[in-house]
Coordinates of C-alpha atoms in Angstrom, one line a residue:
M4 CA 40.2 8.1 25.9
A5 CA 39.2 8.3 22.2
D6 CA 35.7 9.4 21.3
D7 CA 33.9 6.2 20.3
S8 CA 31.4 8.3 18.2
S9 CA 34.2 9.1 15.8
R10 CA 34.8 5.5 14.9
T11 CA 33.5 4.2 11.6
Q12 CA 30.5 1.9 12.2
P13 CA 30.8 -1.6 10.7
K14 CA 28.9 -2.1 7.5
Q15 CA 25.9 -4.2 7.6
P16 CA 26.3 -7.4 5.5
C17 CA 24.6 -7.3 2.1
V18 CA 21.6 -9.6 2.0
Q19 CA 20.6 -9.0 -1.6
W20 CA 21.5 -12.6 -2.4
A21 CA 19.0 -13.9 0.2
S22 CA 15.4 -15.0 -0.2
T23 CA 12.8 -12.5 0.8
A24 CA 10.5 -15.4 1.8
S25 CA 11.4 -17.4 4.9
V26 CA 12.3 -21.1 4.7
E27 CA 9.0 -21.9 6.5
T28 CA 7.0 -19.9 4.0
L29 CA 8.7 -21.5 1.0
T30 CA 8.1 -24.9 2.6
A31 CA 4.4 -24.1 3.0
R32 CA 4.2 -22.9 -0.5
G33 CA 5.7 -26.1 -1.9
Q34 CA 3.2 -28.1 0.1
L35 CA 0.3 -26.0 -1.3
V36 CA 1.5 -26.6 -4.8
W37 CA 1.8 -30.4 -4.1
R38 CA -1.8 -30.4 -2.9
L39 CA -2.9 -28.7 -6.1
R40 CA -1.1 -31.3 -8.2
R41 CA -2.6 -34.1 -6.1
F42 CA -6.1 -32.7 -6.7
F43 CA -5.8 -32.4 -10.4
N44 CA -4.2 -35.9 -10.7
E45 CA -7.1 -37.4 -8.7
H46 CA -9.6 -35.7 -11.0
N47 CA -8.0 -37.0 -14.1
F48 CA -6.4 -33.8 -15.4
I49 CA -3.2 -34.1 -17.4
E50 CA -0.4 -31.7 -16.5
V51 CA 1.0 -29.9 -19.6
H52 CA 3.8 -27.5 -20.3
T53 CA 3.5 -24.8 -23.0
P54 CA 5.9 -22.2 -24.2
T55 CA 6.5 -19.0 -22.2
I56 CA 7.9 -17.3 -25.4
C57 CA 5.4 -17.1 -28.2
R58 CA 4.8 -14.9 -31.3
H59 CA 1.2 -14.1 -30.1
T60 CA -0.3 -13.0 -26.8
V61 CA -3.6 -12.2 -25.1
V62 CA -4.9 -8.8 -26.4
D63 CA -5.9 -6.9 -23.3
R64 CA -6.3 -3.2 -22.7
H65 CA -4.9 -3.2 -19.2
I66 CA -2.2 -6.0 -19.4
E67 CA 1.1 -5.2 -21.0
P68 CA 3.3 -8.1 -22.1
V69 CA 7.1 -8.2 -22.1
W70 CA 8.1 -7.7 -25.7
L71 CA 10.9 -9.6 -27.4
S72 CA 12.1 -9.7 -30.9
A73 CA 13.4 -12.3 -33.4
E74 CA 16.7 -10.4 -33.4
N75 CA 17.4 -10.5 -29.7
L76 CA 16.3 -14.2 -29.7
G77 CA 18.8 -14.9 -32.4
L78 CA 16.1 -16.2 -34.8
S79 CA 16.5 -16.0 -38.5
A80 CA 13.8 -16.0 -41.2
E81 CA 14.3 -19.7 -41.5
T82 CA 14.2 -20.6 -37.8
A83 CA 11.4 -18.2 -36.7
G84 CA 8.6 -20.1 -38.4
P85 CA 5.7 -18.6 -40.3
A86 CA 6.4 -15.1 -41.6
R87 CA 4.6 -12.1 -40.0
K88 CA 4.4 -8.4 -40.5
D89 CA 6.8 -7.7 -37.6
S90 CA 9.3 -9.7 -35.6
S91 CA 7.8 -9.2 -32.2
W92 CA 7.7 -12.1 -29.7
F93 CA 6.3 -12.1 -26.2
L94 CA 6.8 -13.5 -22.8
Q95 CA 3.4 -14.9 -22.1
T96 CA 1.0 -13.1 -19.7
S97 CA -0.9 -16.4 -19.3
P98 CA -0.6 -19.8 -20.9
E99 CA -4.2 -19.4 -22.2
F100 CA -3.6 -19.3 -25.9
A101 CA -1.4 -22.4 -26.0
M102 CA -3.6 -24.4 -23.6
K103 CA -6.7 -23.7 -25.7
R104 CA -4.8 -24.9 -28.7
L105 CA -4.2 -28.2 -26.9
V106 CA -8.0 -28.4 -26.1
A107 CA -8.7 -27.8 -29.8
S108 CA -6.2 -30.6 -30.5
G109 CA -8.2 -33.0 -28.5
M110 CA -7.1 -32.8 -24.9
Q111 CA -10.1 -33.0 -22.5
A112 CA -8.9 -31.8 -19.1
I113 CA -5.5 -30.1 -18.6
Y114 CA -3.7 -28.0 -16.1
Q115 CA -0.4 -26.2 -15.8
I116 CA 1.6 -24.5 -13.1
G117 CA 4.3 -22.2 -14.3
P118 CA 5.7 -18.7 -14.8
A119 CA 3.8 -15.8 -16.4
Y120 CA 5.0 -12.3 -17.1
R121 CA 3.4 -8.8 -17.1
A122 CA 5.5 -5.7 -17.8
T123 CA 5.3 -2.7 -15.4
E124 CA 3.5 -4.7 -12.7
V125 CA 5.5 -4.2 -9.5
G126 CA 3.9 -3.7 -6.1
H127 CA 2.8 -5.3 -2.9
K128 CA 0.5 -7.7 -4.9
H129 CA 2.4 -7.7 -8.2
N130 CA 5.7 -8.9 -9.6
I131 CA 6.7 -8.9 -13.3
E132 CA 7.3 -12.6 -13.1
F133 CA 4.8 -14.7 -11.1
T134 CA 3.5 -18.2 -10.9
M135 CA 0.1 -19.1 -12.4
L136 CA -2.1 -22.2 -12.2
E137 CA -4.4 -22.5 -15.2
W138 CA -6.8 -25.3 -16.2
Y139 CA -9.4 -26.2 -18.9
R140 CA -12.0 -28.9 -19.0
V141 CA -14.2 -29.7 -22.0
G142 CA -17.9 -29.8 -21.4
D143 CA -18.0 -27.5 -18.4
D144 CA -20.4 -24.5 -18.3
Q145 CA -20.0 -21.5 -16.0
A146 CA -21.7 -23.2 -13.1
A147 CA -19.4 -26.2 -13.4
G148 CA -16.4 -23.9 -13.7
I149 CA -17.3 -22.1 -10.5
Q150 CA -17.9 -25.4 -8.7
L151 CA -14.5 -26.7 -9.8
L152 CA -12.7 -23.5 -8.8
G153 CA -14.2 -23.8 -5.3
E154 CA -13.0 -27.4 -5.0
V155 CA -9.5 -26.4 -6.2
I156 CA -9.1 -23.6 -3.7
D157 CA -10.6 -25.8 -0.9
A158 CA -8.2 -28.6 -1.7
A159 CA -5.2 -26.2 -1.6
V160 CA -6.0 -24.2 1.6
D161 CA -9.0 -25.9 3.3
C162 CA -11.2 -22.9 3.3
G163 CA -14.6 -24.5 2.3
Q164 CA -16.7 -23.7 -0.7
P165 CA -16.9 -20.0 -1.6
N166 CA -19.9 -17.8 -1.5
V167 CA -21.2 -17.0 -5.0
T168 CA -23.0 -13.9 -6.2
T169 CA -23.2 -11.9 -9.4
Y170 CA -21.4 -8.7 -10.4
R171 CA -24.7 -6.9 -10.8
E172 CA -25.9 -8.0 -7.3
V173 CA -22.8 -7.0 -5.5
F174 CA -22.3 -3.7 -7.4
T175 CA -25.9 -2.6 -6.7
Q176 CA -25.7 -3.7 -3.0
K177 CA -22.5 -1.7 -2.4
T178 CA -23.2 1.4 -4.4
G179 CA -27.0 1.6 -4.9
L180 CA -26.4 1.8 -8.6
D181 CA -27.4 -0.9 -11.1
P182 CA -24.2 -1.3 -13.3
V183 CA -26.3 -2.3 -16.3
I184 CA -28.6 0.7 -16.2
A185 CA -26.4 3.4 -14.7
T186 CA -25.0 5.9 -17.1
A187 CA -21.4 7.1 -17.2
T188 CA -22.6 10.5 -15.8
E189 CA -24.2 8.8 -12.8
L190 CA -21.2 6.6 -12.2
S191 CA -18.8 9.6 -12.4
A192 CA -20.9 11.5 -10.0
F193 CA -20.9 8.6 -7.5
A194 CA -17.1 8.2 -7.9
G195 CA -16.5 11.9 -7.5
G196 CA -18.4 11.8 -4.2
N197 CA -16.7 8.6 -2.9
L198 CA -13.2 8.6 -4.4
D199 CA -10.4 11.1 -4.9
V200 CA -11.0 11.4 -8.7
D201 CA -12.2 14.2 -11.0
S202 CA -15.6 13.6 -12.6
D203 CA -14.1 14.3 -16.0
W204 CA -11.4 11.5 -15.6
T205 CA -13.0 9.5 -18.4
A206 CA -16.2 9.5 -20.5
E207 CA -16.2 5.7 -20.7
K208 CA -18.8 3.8 -18.6
D209 CA -16.7 0.7 -18.3
E210 CA -13.7 2.6 -17.0
W211 CA -15.9 4.1 -14.2
L212 CA -17.2 0.6 -13.5
N213 CA -13.7 -0.8 -13.2
L214 CA -12.6 2.1 -11.0
I215 CA -15.5 1.9 -8.6
F216 CA -15.3 -1.9 -8.4
S217 CA -11.5 -2.1 -7.8
Q218 CA -11.4 0.8 -5.3
L219 CA -14.7 0.5 -3.3
I220 CA -16.0 -3.0 -3.8
E221 CA -13.1 -5.4 -4.3
P222 CA -11.5 -4.6 -0.8
T223 CA -14.7 -5.7 0.8
L224 CA -15.0 -9.1 -1.0
G225 CA -14.3 -12.5 0.5
I226 CA -13.6 -11.3 4.0
G227 CA -12.9 -14.5 6.0
R228 CA -14.3 -16.8 3.3
P229 CA -13.7 -16.6 -0.4
T230 CA -16.3 -15.1 -2.7
V231 CA -16.9 -15.7 -6.4
I232 CA -18.3 -12.9 -8.5
S233 CA -20.0 -14.1 -11.8
N234 CA -21.6 -12.7 -14.8
Y235 CA -19.5 -9.6 -15.5
P236 CA -20.7 -6.8 -17.8
V237 CA -20.4 -7.8 -21.5
N238 CA -17.8 -5.2 -22.2
Q239 CA -15.6 -6.8 -19.7
A240 CA -16.0 -10.2 -21.3
A241 CA -12.3 -10.6 -22.2
L242 CA -12.3 -14.2 -23.7
A243 CA -15.6 -15.3 -22.1
R244 CA -18.7 -16.1 -24.0
V245 CA -21.8 -13.8 -23.8
S246 CA -24.5 -15.3 -21.7
D247 CA -27.4 -16.9 -23.6
E248 CA -29.8 -15.8 -20.8
D249 CA -28.7 -12.1 -20.6
S250 CA -26.9 -10.4 -23.5
E251 CA -25.7 -7.7 -21.1
T252 CA -23.4 -10.1 -19.3
A253 CA -20.6 -12.4 -20.0
E254 CA -19.9 -15.8 -18.4
R255 CA -16.8 -14.6 -16.6
F256 CA -16.2 -15.3 -12.9
E257 CA -13.5 -14.2 -10.4
L258 CA -12.6 -15.3 -6.9
F259 CA -11.7 -12.9 -4.1
W260 CA -10.4 -13.6 -0.7
N261 CA -9.9 -11.0 2.0
G262 CA -10.2 -8.2 -0.6
V263 CA -7.7 -9.6 -3.1
E264 CA -8.5 -11.1 -6.5
L265 CA -7.0 -14.6 -6.7
A266 CA -8.7 -16.2 -9.8
N267 CA -10.2 -15.3 -13.1
G268 CA -12.3 -17.8 -15.1
Y269 CA -14.5 -18.0 -18.2
C270 CA -17.0 -20.2 -19.9
E271 CA -14.8 -19.9 -22.9
L272 CA -15.5 -18.0 -26.1
T273 CA -15.4 -20.4 -29.0
D274 CA -16.5 -18.0 -31.9
A275 CA -13.4 -16.9 -33.8
S276 CA -15.1 -14.0 -35.5
E277 CA -16.2 -12.6 -32.2
L278 CA -12.6 -12.8 -30.9
E279 CA -11.4 -11.0 -34.0
S280 CA -13.9 -8.2 -33.3
R281 CA -12.9 -8.0 -29.7
N282 CA -9.2 -7.8 -30.6
R283 CA -9.8 -4.9 -33.0
R284 CA -11.8 -3.0 -30.3
V285 CA -9.2 -3.6 -27.6
N286 CA -6.3 -2.6 -29.9
A287 CA -8.1 0.7 -30.7
Q288 CA -8.4 1.3 -27.0
R289 CA -4.7 0.5 -26.4
I290 CA -3.7 3.0 -29.1
E291 CA -6.0 5.6 -27.6
D292 CA -4.3 4.9 -24.2
G293 CA -0.9 5.3 -25.7
H294 CA 0.1 1.6 -25.8
R295 CA 1.3 -0.4 -28.8
P296 CA -1.3 -2.6 -30.5
L297 CA -0.8 -6.4 -30.1
P298 CA -1.1 -9.0 -32.9
E299 CA -4.8 -9.5 -33.7
D300 CA -4.4 -12.8 -35.6
S301 CA -3.0 -15.8 -33.8
F302 CA -2.6 -19.5 -33.8
L303 CA -5.5 -19.6 -31.2
L304 CA -7.8 -18.0 -33.8
D305 CA -6.7 -20.7 -36.3
A306 CA -7.5 -23.3 -33.7
M307 CA -10.9 -21.7 -33.0
R308 CA -11.7 -21.6 -36.7
A309 CA -10.9 -25.3 -36.8
G310 CA -13.1 -25.9 -33.8
L311 CA -12.6 -25.2 -30.1
P312 CA -15.0 -27.4 -28.1
A313 CA -17.2 -25.9 -25.4
C314 CA -15.2 -25.6 -22.2
S315 CA -14.5 -23.7 -19.1
G316 CA -11.1 -22.5 -17.9
C317 CA -9.6 -20.6 -15.0
A318 CA -6.4 -19.0 -13.9
V319 CA -5.2 -18.7 -10.2
G320 CA -2.3 -16.6 -9.0
I321 CA -0.3 -19.0 -6.9
D322 CA 1.7 -16.2 -5.1
R323 CA -1.5 -14.4 -4.1
L324 CA -3.1 -17.7 -3.0
V325 CA -0.1 -18.4 -0.7
M326 CA -0.4 -14.8 0.6
A327 CA -4.0 -15.3 1.5
A328 CA -3.4 -18.8 3.0
L329 CA -0.6 -17.6 5.2
G330 CA -1.9 -14.1 6.0
Q331 CA 1.0 -12.3 4.4
D332 CA 0.7 -8.7 3.2
T333 CA 3.1 -8.5 0.3
I334 CA 4.1 -10.8 -2.6
D335 CA 7.8 -10.4 -1.6
Q336 CA 7.0 -12.5 1.5
V337 CA 5.9 -15.6 -0.5
M338 CA 8.4 -15.7 -3.3
P339 CA 12.2 -16.1 -2.9
F340 CA 13.5 -13.6 -5.4
P341 CA 11.1 -10.8 -6.5
I342 CA 12.2 -8.5 -9.3
Q343 CA 14.4 -6.4 -7.0
R344 CA 16.5 -9.4 -6.2
A345 CA 16.2 -11.4 -9.4

């Protein structure tokens, strides 16, 4: 009798074409998105659709856009629009710039659900292309923005209103260090004793704050029930306005659920000159970090110069929200074709 072990084993069928998310998960995801749209329609928001390819993008130290060019888009000098110093275009990391231009154009309450793109971001919570919900409403301050965020999340996943605390309160409670008063030296010493990091990793206080928050504090937030953290340090303002009550903090808020960041919102910066200053500072940091600078001038700045009304806005990662709602561990489990199968 022939030795069965010598036979060639049949090849396993290739499943690269198949969805990484189950039919049941994709159905639940579709229902969640439907509930979001129902909520916004019932609250008199208008759904909008803005370009995912633009000549400008959010200038952020830690977010890298997908770069395009007029040449590979097949654009000529005549078809590309206003002349610029270079021919770079970008897949949008967020619809923020375009949506704020709509607010400056007179729209009062808008939302959008669509794709966003961030280069190099691949992991169990990241995919280069992902789905983002973003909204803006004129007249809302930070408190109203946080209230609306809680209502949106509750409408989507029936989790109740979130707990709310400040960055300073939670940082002090978890570490014993006041993030406003603590020096870079004190923060580095704390990190060195609690994380696998050299104390000379950086001399920048904000980088130590980011590291400690992301590694030690974030995983403990929103366990069982979502938590909103508000009033971030002013150097982490991004596009949020500085608080009138405390010049050391910005009116920025984020929502966490079971240790994962799901949402990022602002009482929006409306001062064009301040945004120009922030863009210059961030680009200097990007260059120091070895990244290309991003365009500092933009159509958003033009809109802000013309007059952006006081408003609050927020972005929610739909994929992560589905993960949290269904108890899934990786983003691949809630989207059909992550980058490895796209």
